[in-house]
Short mmCIF file of C-alpha atoms in Angstrom, two decimals:
data_model
loop_
_atom_site.label_atom_id
_atom_site.label_comp_id
_atom_site.label_asym_id
_atom_site.label_seq_id
_atom_site.Cartn_x
_atom_site.Cartn_y
_atom_site.Cartn_z
CA MET A 1 0.00 0.00 0.00
CA LYS A 2 2.86 2.36 0.86
CA ASN A 3 4.39 1.69 -2.58
CA ILE A 4 1.13 2.60 -4.32
CA ILE A 5 0.83 5.85 -2.36
CA LEU A 6 4.50 6.69 -3.01
CA THR A 7 4.12 5.92 -6.72
CA ALA A 8 0.94 8.01 -6.98
CA THR A 9 2.62 10.89 -5.14
CA LEU A 10 5.66 10.75 -7.44
CA LEU A 11 3.49 10.63 -10.56
CA PHE A 12 1.46 13.62 -9.33
CA ALA A 13 4.62 15.61 -8.54
CA PHE A 14 6.10 14.74 -11.95
CA SER A 15 2.92 15.77 -13.80
CA CYS A 16 2.82 19.07 -11.89
CA SER A 17 6.45 19.81 -12.76
CA VAL A 18 5.85 19.00 -16.45
CA THR A 19 2.76 21.22 -16.51
CA ALA A 20 4.64 24.03 -14.76
CA SER A 21 7.56 23.81 -17.19
CA GLN A 22 5.22 23.75 -20.20
CA SER A 23 3.31 26.80 -18.99
CA HIS A 24 6.60 28.59 -18.31
CA ALA A 25 7.88 27.76 -21.77
CA GLN A 26 4.71 29.17 -23.26
CA THR A 27 5.32 32.61 -21.77
CA VAL A 28 8.96 33.11 -22.74
CA TYR A 29 9.41 35.65 -25.53
CA THR A 30 11.55 34.47 -28.42
CA ILE A 31 12.67 36.37 -31.50
CA ASP A 32 11.05 35.62 -34.85
CA ASN A 33 10.60 37.18 -38.29
CA GLY A 34 8.89 40.52 -38.16
CA ASP A 35 10.74 41.73 -35.07
CA GLU A 36 13.04 44.72 -35.34
CA LEU A 37 16.15 44.67 -33.19
CA ARG A 38 18.74 47.22 -32.17
CA ILE A 39 22.00 45.30 -31.92
CA THR A 40 24.87 47.10 -30.25
CA VAL A 41 28.39 45.73 -30.39
CA PHE A 42 30.19 47.82 -27.79
CA GLU A 43 33.14 49.85 -29.09
CA GLU A 44 32.21 48.80 -32.67
CA GLU A 45 29.86 51.39 -34.14
CA THR A 46 30.21 50.01 -37.66
CA LEU A 47 28.83 46.64 -36.53
CA SER A 48 25.97 48.13 -34.52
CA GLY A 49 22.58 49.18 -35.85
CA ASP A 50 18.91 48.44 -36.31
CA PHE A 51 18.12 45.11 -37.97
CA SER A 52 14.92 43.41 -39.08
CA VAL A 53 14.56 39.69 -38.57
CA GLY A 54 14.03 38.24 -42.04
CA THR A 55 11.58 35.56 -43.11
CA ASP A 56 14.33 32.98 -42.64
CA GLY A 57 14.73 34.03 -38.99
CA SER A 58 18.10 35.68 -39.37
CA VAL A 59 19.61 39.14 -39.13
CA THR A 60 22.31 40.11 -41.61
CA MET A 61 25.09 41.99 -39.89
CA PRO A 62 28.16 43.70 -41.32
CA LEU A 63 31.31 41.57 -41.34
CA ILE A 64 29.65 38.32 -40.25
CA GLY A 65 26.61 38.14 -42.55
CA PRO A 66 23.40 36.31 -41.62
CA VAL A 67 22.99 34.99 -38.08
CA ASN A 68 19.96 32.85 -37.24
CA VAL A 69 18.16 34.27 -34.19
CA ARG A 70 14.71 32.68 -34.67
CA GLY A 71 13.48 30.97 -31.54
CA LEU A 72 16.14 32.55 -29.33
CA THR A 73 15.51 34.79 -26.36
CA PRO A 74 17.18 38.20 -26.67
CA GLN A 75 19.82 37.06 -24.16
CA ALA A 76 20.57 33.89 -26.15
CA ALA A 77 20.71 35.91 -29.39
CA GLN A 78 23.23 38.28 -27.77
CA GLN A 79 25.43 35.32 -26.87
CA THR A 80 25.05 33.74 -30.32
CA ILE A 81 26.12 36.94 -32.08
CA ALA A 82 28.99 37.44 -29.61
CA ASN A 83 30.18 33.87 -30.28
CA VAL A 84 30.13 34.43 -34.06
CA LEU A 85 32.04 37.71 -33.66
CA ALA A 86 34.57 36.02 -31.34
CA ASP A 87 35.21 33.33 -33.94
CA GLY A 88 37.94 35.19 -35.83
CA TYR A 89 36.58 38.75 -35.90
CA LEU A 90 36.79 40.36 -32.43
CA ARG A 91 38.64 39.38 -29.24
CA HIS A 92 36.02 39.92 -26.55
CA PRO A 93 32.82 41.16 -28.15
CA VAL A 94 30.10 42.49 -25.89
CA VAL A 95 26.70 42.49 -27.58
CA SER A 96 23.42 44.02 -26.46
CA ILE A 97 20.02 43.53 -28.10
CA ASP A 98 16.98 45.76 -27.62
CA ILE A 99 13.64 45.03 -29.24
CA LEU A 100 12.61 48.14 -31.22
CA HIS A 101 9.35 46.75 -32.61
CA PHE A 102 7.67 43.47 -31.81
CA ARG A 103 5.85 41.47 -34.47
CA PRO A 104 2.08 42.06 -34.40
CA VAL A 105 -0.66 40.05 -32.72
CA TYR A 106 -3.78 38.88 -34.55
CA VAL A 107 -7.30 38.95 -33.14
CA LEU A 108 -9.83 36.71 -34.90
CA GLY A 109 -13.35 35.47 -34.42
CA GLU A 110 -16.08 37.18 -32.48
CA VAL A 111 -14.60 40.65 -32.08
CA ASN A 112 -15.98 43.75 -33.76
CA GLN A 113 -12.85 44.47 -35.81
CA PRO A 114 -10.71 41.38 -36.29
CA GLY A 115 -7.25 42.01 -37.64
CA GLU A 116 -3.57 42.61 -37.07
CA TYR A 117 -2.59 44.87 -34.17
CA LYS A 118 0.63 46.28 -32.79
CA TYR A 119 1.94 44.34 -29.80
CA VAL A 120 2.47 46.26 -26.57
CA SER A 121 4.62 44.84 -23.79
CA GLY A 122 2.52 43.34 -20.99
CA MET A 123 -0.50 42.80 -23.23
CA ASN A 124 -3.21 40.38 -22.16
CA VAL A 125 -6.20 38.94 -24.03
CA LEU A 126 -8.56 41.68 -22.84
CA ASN A 127 -6.17 44.37 -24.16
CA ALA A 128 -6.01 42.61 -27.53
CA VAL A 129 -9.80 42.27 -27.71
CA ALA A 130 -10.12 45.96 -26.86
CA LEU A 131 -7.88 46.75 -29.85
CA GLY A 132 -10.40 44.79 -31.93
CA SER A 133 -13.19 47.07 -30.61
CA GLY A 134 -14.48 44.54 -28.08
CA PHE A 135 -16.49 41.33 -28.19
CA THR A 136 -19.45 40.87 -30.51
CA TYR A 137 -22.78 39.86 -28.99
CA ARG A 138 -22.11 36.29 -30.19
CA ALA A 139 -18.72 35.99 -28.46
CA ASP A 140 -18.17 33.13 -26.03
CA GLN A 141 -16.00 34.99 -23.55
CA ASP A 142 -15.29 31.72 -21.73
CA ASP A 143 -13.91 30.03 -24.85
CA ILE A 144 -10.86 31.97 -26.01
CA ILE A 145 -7.85 30.29 -27.58
CA ILE A 146 -4.33 31.62 -28.02
CA ILE A 147 -2.51 30.04 -30.95
CA ARG A 148 1.23 30.35 -30.43
CA GLY A 149 4.21 29.26 -32.50
CA ARG A 150 5.09 28.75 -36.12
CA GLU A 151 3.29 26.62 -38.70
CA ASN A 152 5.20 23.44 -37.90
CA ASN A 153 4.86 23.61 -34.10
CA ARG A 154 1.77 25.65 -33.23
CA ILE A 155 0.07 25.03 -29.94
CA GLU A 156 -3.41 26.03 -28.82
CA ILE A 157 -3.65 27.41 -25.32
CA PRO A 158 -7.02 27.78 -23.57
CA ALA A 159 -7.17 31.37 -22.35
CA ASN A 160 -9.21 33.88 -20.41
CA GLU A 161 -9.26 37.67 -20.47
CA GLN A 162 -6.20 37.92 -18.20
CA SER A 163 -3.99 35.48 -20.14
CA ILE A 164 -0.67 36.92 -21.28
CA VAL A 165 -0.26 37.55 -25.01
CA LEU A 166 3.12 37.39 -26.75
CA PRO A 167 4.21 38.89 -30.08
CA GLY A 168 2.97 36.84 -33.01
CA ASP A 169 0.12 35.26 -31.03
CA ILE A 170 -3.25 34.67 -32.66
CA ILE A 171 -6.18 35.26 -30.30
CA HIS A 172 -9.31 33.44 -31.42
CA VAL A 173 -12.60 34.32 -29.73
CA THR A 174 -15.12 31.59 -30.48
CA GLU A 175 -18.83 31.94 -31.13
CA ARG A 176 -21.38 30.95 -28.53
CA TYR A 177 -24.40 29.07 -29.73
CA PHE A 178 -26.91 29.93 -27.03
#
């Protein structure tokens, strides 16, 4: 009996940790095409500047050419660019990345003006719906879905009005039937 209780407890703890790590991973901002970055290489003005992330997920920088930053956090992208610069170009590069413009969010379904909207840091579902001029009378406010990710690895996240929205998210407000 003790083994069954111990096993059940371990399985419950494992499932909670998996759920917690999945929900954490779903709220971490990563760079993707459509973002505009300010990349500063300290003491190297000719390598610094404003760069758009291309459709292939890379930024093309002077001296080193394209560097893939898709799917990286800004901190990881800084390190990636610093590593490329350190590989035969600079001795101890220090790189900083600021996000100038985030990719837009999309609001679909039962909102008065569905469409593409500028992302604002700290945005939640209610903010995004407000950009779409609010819910329609047919909106099921208890059935909202956030679609996150790229075509090959999209996930659907059940959401409510307070759920956090990230750049590139698609917020789908479903229709109620009664």
